[in-house]
Amino acid sequence: MTIFSVQSTIFTRASVSILSSNGLKRFSFASSSSFSSNALHSSPLPKTKKRRFPIVSAVDIGGVTIARNEVVRDDDPTNNVPDSIFSKLGMQLHRRDKHPIGILKNAIYDYFDSNYDKQFDKFEDLSPIVTTKQNFDDVLVPADHVSRSLNDTYYVDSQTVLRCHTSAHQAELLREGRRRFLVTGDVYRRDSIDSTHYPVFHQMEGFCVFSPEHWKESGKDSTLYAAEDLKKCLEGLARHLFGGVEMRWVDTYFPFTEPSFELEIYFKEDWLEVLGCGVTEQRILKQSGLENNVAWAFGLGLERLAMVLFDIPDIRLFWSDDERFTSQFKEGELGVKFKPFSKYPPCYKDISFWISESFTENNFCEVVRGIAGDLVEEVKLIDSFTNKKGMTSHCYRIVFRSMERSLTDEEVNDLQSKVRDEVQRKLNVELR
Ligand code: FA5
Ligand code: MG
């Protein structure tokens, strides 16, 4: 039998399917229950409606206050930002020097500062709320590309999204006249999730423009010159961060680069994709009057790199406020290996329903995430069939497990019962 572990990253054309042993499509799942320090105001919970998330009524993004009703809009059908995601805005884990993501970011800065004589300008406070033009059009994402759908991206309104990659800032920085830059930020995606996928994560974009004297001197064609320089830069970065580690380049596709590559690192007995990169499409350079130039760009997945670097087994941990996690990391210390404080027991619950035509797994994931937050470790499709009338049934196994404590039966039953209610109400499915 076979398990398909769907590792879809939005901008690559193909998802990777890993065949494994029991016939079922598998995807996993997590979200947050940690309370944000950026939350300016939290409303007390109404007594009758028990929620895992305090409703945050405003957040601070780099000194700018954003009210909940500007981002979470029940009256706009295009809006699909839930409270659990809103509460993450402005958390900026990458700006915390004692957090693994911040420690990693600083180590990458060190690499660029020392190898490129501080020529890379750094940005880490650009707002994650961007226009669809910035997020998609400016980087040539086709009008019908799957990443534009409400199923994959968080929309504030039809023209505004939570950026799903730091590439959203390439064009504006080029237009400003920047030629070498690093952009670090939180990015947002509706995704089926497992221990290496999370709906909010952090990327660092790198961009480097070359003028003709660079490649002419080398005697190489401009694209080859840029591609070689890019790989040399990123291999050097990997050595700087990891010393020795097993890695490989994989050819891929992005709308904004050609050729395009991904770098994978061998981690926990599997290849883990840690970044996407390539030689920038000429049309992007042309938009900023750089038609005689060539450029490379990359987008690093900071959580993925930090997982390898600090031996962090589950991406949910990055959001933990538990001192047993946070106290293990020190500013400027790269080599520290995370010591798991304990593995609490999982609790399994199954749910079966007849799906409707509009059913998607990302929507189902979001419902479970909205109820159980980071207490959900994984959601697996364990059975699927279509009856003679053409109705399709799905059975999902939900794995509940806290990273921080043992869950009680009562608590898990309560979560599962809420999932059953909400799935019916929101997804138009018929429970079996
Ligand atoms: C992009 O986002 C491109 N913008 C990267 C890029 C930039 C390519 C510039 C070329 C030039 P992708 O969707 O593959 O590509 O994501 C980049 C990295 O983010 C992945 O390699 C992975 O490390 C990380 N990533 C993707 N999805 C998730 C997720 N749900 N959770 C955690 N990390 C993720
Ligand atoms: Mg990818």
JSON list of C-alpha atoms and ligand atoms in Angstrom, two decimals, residues 8-12 164-167 170 187 189 191-193 196-207 254 256-257 260-263 273-280 296-305 315, ligand 1:
[
{"chain": "A", "resi": 8, "resn": "SER", "atom": "CA", "xyz": [3.25, 21.14, -2.09]},
{"chain": "A", "resi": 9, "resn": "THR", "atom": "CA", "xyz": [5.23, 24.31, -2.12]},
{"chain": "A", "resi": 10, "resn": "ILE", "atom": "CA", "xyz": [3.20, 26.93, -3.84]},
{"chain": "A", "resi": 11, "resn": "PHE", "atom": "CA", "xyz": [5.46, 28.00, -6.64]},
{"chain": "A", "resi": 12, "resn": "THR", "atom": "CA", "xyz": [6.85, 24.75, -7.80]},
{"chain": "A", "resi": 164, "resn": "CYS", "atom": "CA", "xyz": [2.87, 34.10, 0.64]},
{"chain": "A", "resi": 165, "resn": "HIS", "atom": "CA", "xyz": [6.54, 34.69, -0.10]},
{"chain": "A", "resi": 166, "resn": "THR", "atom": "CA", "xyz": [9.15, 37.37, 0.40]},
{"chain": "A", "resi": 167, "resn": "SER", "atom": "CA", "xyz": [9.50, 37.57, -3.40]},
{"chain": "A", "resi": 170, "resn": "GLN", "atom": "CA", "xyz": [11.56, 42.14, -5.20]},
{"chain": "A", "resi": 187, "resn": "VAL", "atom": "CA", "xyz": [4.84, 34.61, 5.13]},
{"chain": "A", "resi": 189, "resn": "ARG", "atom": "CA", "xyz": [-0.05, 30.04, 3.25]},
{"chain": "A", "resi": 191, "resn": "ASP", "atom": "CA", "xyz": [-1.50, 24.50, 3.26]},
{"chain": "A", "resi": 192, "resn": "SER", "atom": "CA", "xyz": [-1.96, 20.98, 4.45]},
{"chain": "A", "resi": 193, "resn": "ILE", "atom": "CA", "xyz": [0.58, 20.73, 7.18]},
{"chain": "A", "resi": 196, "resn": "THR", "atom": "CA", "xyz": [7.68, 20.62, 8.35]},
{"chain": "A", "resi": 197, "resn": "HIS", "atom": "CA", "xyz": [4.70, 22.70, 7.14]},
{"chain": "A", "resi": 198, "resn": "TYR", "atom": "CA", "xyz": [2.98, 25.52, 8.99]},
{"chain": "A", "resi": 199, "resn": "PRO", "atom": "CA", "xyz": [0.54, 28.22, 7.79]},
{"chain": "A", "resi": 200, "resn": "VAL", "atom": "CA", "xyz": [2.89, 30.97, 8.98]},
{"chain": "A", "resi": 201, "resn": "PHE", "atom": "CA", "xyz": [6.60, 30.64, 8.46]},
{"chain": "A", "resi": 202, "resn": "HIS", "atom": "CA", "xyz": [9.61, 32.81, 7.72]},
{"chain": "A", "resi": 203, "resn": "GLN", "atom": "CA", "xyz": [11.55, 33.35, 4.54]},
{"chain": "A", "resi": 204, "resn": "MET", "atom": "CA", "xyz": [14.63, 35.28, 3.60]},
{"chain": "A", "resi": 205, "resn": "GLU", "atom": "CA", "xyz": [14.83, 36.57, 0.06]},
{"chain": "A", "resi": 206, "resn": "GLY", "atom": "CA", "xyz": [18.19, 37.32, -1.50]},
{"chain": "A", "resi": 207, "resn": "PHE", "atom": "CA", "xyz": [18.62, 39.33, -4.68]},
{"chain": "A", "resi": 254, "resn": "PHE", "atom": "CA", "xyz": [9.22, 29.21, -10.62]},
{"chain": "A", "resi": 256, "resn": "PHE", "atom": "CA", "xyz": [10.02, 34.41, -11.79]},
{"chain": "A", "resi": 257, "resn": "THR", "atom": "CA", "xyz": [13.28, 32.55, -12.49]},
{"chain": "A", "resi": 260, "resn": "SER", "atom": "CA", "xyz": [15.30, 27.45, -11.24]},
{"chain": "A", "resi": 261, "resn": "PHE", "atom": "CA", "xyz": [16.63, 25.20, -8.51]},
{"chain": "A", "resi": 262, "resn": "GLU", "atom": "CA", "xyz": [15.82, 23.91, -5.07]},
{"chain": "A", "resi": 263, "resn": "LEU", "atom": "CA", "xyz": [18.33, 22.87, -2.46]},
{"chain": "A", "resi": 273, "resn": "GLU", "atom": "CA", "xyz": [13.63, 21.15, 0.72]},
{"chain": "A", "resi": 274, "resn": "VAL", "atom": "CA", "xyz": [15.12, 24.25, 2.32]},
{"chain": "A", "resi": 275, "resn": "LEU", "atom": "CA", "xyz": [15.14, 26.89, -0.42]},
{"chain": "A", "resi": 276, "resn": "GLY", "atom": "CA", "xyz": [14.12, 27.85, -3.93]},
{"chain": "A", "resi": 277, "resn": "CYS", "atom": "CA", "xyz": [16.25, 30.00, -6.23]},
{"chain": "A", "resi": 278, "resn": "GLY", "atom": "CA", "xyz": [17.19, 30.83, -9.79]},
{"chain": "A", "resi": 279, "resn": "VAL", "atom": "CA", "xyz": [18.23, 33.36, -12.40]},
{"chain": "A", "resi": 280, "resn": "THR", "atom": "CA", "xyz": [15.69, 36.19, -12.52]},
{"chain": "A", "resi": 296, "resn": "TRP", "atom": "CA", "xyz": [19.92, 35.87, -9.24]},
{"chain": "A", "resi": 297, "resn": "ALA", "atom": "CA", "xyz": [17.38, 35.45, -6.44]},
{"chain": "A", "resi": 298, "resn": "PHE", "atom": "CA", "xyz": [16.69, 32.97, -3.70]},
{"chain": "A", "resi": 299, "resn": "GLY", "atom": "CA", "xyz": [14.03, 32.34, -1.03]},
{"chain": "A", "resi": 300, "resn": "LEU", "atom": "CA", "xyz": [15.19, 30.47, 2.09]},
{"chain": "A", "resi": 301, "resn": "GLY", "atom": "CA", "xyz": [12.74, 28.63, 4.35]},
{"chain": "A", "resi": 302, "resn": "LEU", "atom": "CA", "xyz": [14.10, 29.72, 7.73]},
{"chain": "A", "resi": 303, "resn": "GLU", "atom": "CA", "xyz": [12.18, 27.17, 9.83]},
{"chain": "A", "resi": 304, "resn": "ARG", "atom": "CA", "xyz": [13.42, 24.34, 7.65]},
{"chain": "A", "resi": 305, "resn": "LEU", "atom": "CA", "xyz": [17.05, 25.46, 7.97]},
{"chain": "A", "resi": 315, "resn": "ILE", "atom": "CA", "xyz": [7.73, 23.13, 13.21]},
{"chain": "B", "resi": 1, "resn": "FA5", "atom": "C1", "xyz": [9.05, 30.34, -2.95]},
{"chain": "B", "resi": 1, "resn": "FA5", "atom": "O1", "xyz": [8.38, 30.78, -2.04]},
{"chain": "B", "resi": 1, "resn": "FA5", "atom": "C2", "xyz": [9.84, 31.23, -3.88]},
{"chain": "B", "resi": 1, "resn": "FA5", "atom": "N1", "xyz": [9.40, 32.60, -3.69]},
{"chain": "B", "resi": 1, "resn": "FA5", "atom": "C3", "xyz": [11.34, 31.09, -3.60]},
{"chain": "B", "resi": 1, "resn": "FA5", "atom": "C4", "xyz": [12.20, 31.77, -4.62]},
{"chain": "B", "resi": 1, "resn": "FA5", "atom": "C5", "xyz": [12.65, 33.06, -4.40]},
{"chain": "B", "resi": 1, "resn": "FA5", "atom": "C6", "xyz": [12.53, 31.10, -5.81]},
{"chain": "B", "resi": 1, "resn": "FA5", "atom": "C7", "xyz": [13.42, 33.69, -5.38]},
{"chain": "B", "resi": 1, "resn": "FA5", "atom": "C8", "xyz": [13.30, 31.74, -6.77]},
{"chain": "B", "resi": 1, "resn": "FA5", "atom": "C9", "xyz": [13.75, 33.03, -6.55]},
{"chain": "B", "resi": 1, "resn": "FA5", "atom": "P1", "xyz": [8.64, 27.83, -2.29]},
{"chain": "B", "resi": 1, "resn": "FA5", "atom": "O2", "xyz": [7.18, 27.86, -2.35]},
{"chain": "B", "resi": 1, "resn": "FA5", "atom": "O3", "xyz": [9.32, 26.60, -2.77]},
{"chain": "B", "resi": 1, "resn": "FA5", "atom": "O4", "xyz": [9.29, 29.00, -3.14]},
{"chain": "B", "resi": 1, "resn": "FA5", "atom": "O5", "xyz": [9.12, 28.13, -0.80]},
{"chain": "B", "resi": 1, "resn": "FA5", "atom": "C10", "xyz": [10.48, 28.40, -0.47]},
{"chain": "B", "resi": 1, "resn": "FA5", "atom": "C11", "xyz": [10.87, 27.64, 0.80]},
{"chain": "B", "resi": 1, "resn": "FA5", "atom": "O6", "xyz": [9.98, 27.95, 1.87]},
{"chain": "B", "resi": 1, "resn": "FA5", "atom": "C12", "xyz": [10.76, 26.12, 0.66]},
{"chain": "B", "resi": 1, "resn": "FA5", "atom": "O7", "xyz": [11.93, 25.62, 0.05]},
{"chain": "B", "resi": 1, "resn": "FA5", "atom": "C13", "xyz": [10.63, 25.69, 2.10]},
{"chain": "B", "resi": 1, "resn": "FA5", "atom": "O8", "xyz": [11.91, 25.67, 2.72]},
{"chain": "B", "resi": 1, "resn": "FA5", "atom": "C14", "xyz": [9.84, 26.81, 2.73]},
{"chain": "B", "resi": 1, "resn": "FA5", "atom": "N2", "xyz": [8.40, 26.47, 2.88]},
{"chain": "B", "resi": 1, "resn": "FA5", "atom": "C15", "xyz": [7.45, 26.38, 1.91]},
{"chain": "B", "resi": 1, "resn": "FA5", "atom": "N3", "xyz": [6.23, 26.09, 2.43]},
{"chain": "B", "resi": 1, "resn": "FA5", "atom": "C16", "xyz": [6.41, 26.00, 3.78]},
{"chain": "B", "resi": 1, "resn": "FA5", "atom": "C17", "xyz": [5.52, 25.76, 4.89]},
{"chain": "B", "resi": 1, "resn": "FA5", "atom": "N4", "xyz": [4.20, 25.58, 4.74]},
{"chain": "B", "resi": 1, "resn": "FA5", "atom": "N5", "xyz": [6.06, 25.73, 6.13]},
{"chain": "B", "resi": 1, "resn": "FA5", "atom": "C18", "xyz": [7.39, 25.94, 6.31]},
{"chain": "B", "resi": 1, "resn": "FA5", "atom": "N6", "xyz": [8.27, 26.20, 5.33]},
{"chain": "B", "resi": 1, "resn": "FA5", "atom": "C19", "xyz": [7.79, 26.23, 4.07]}
]
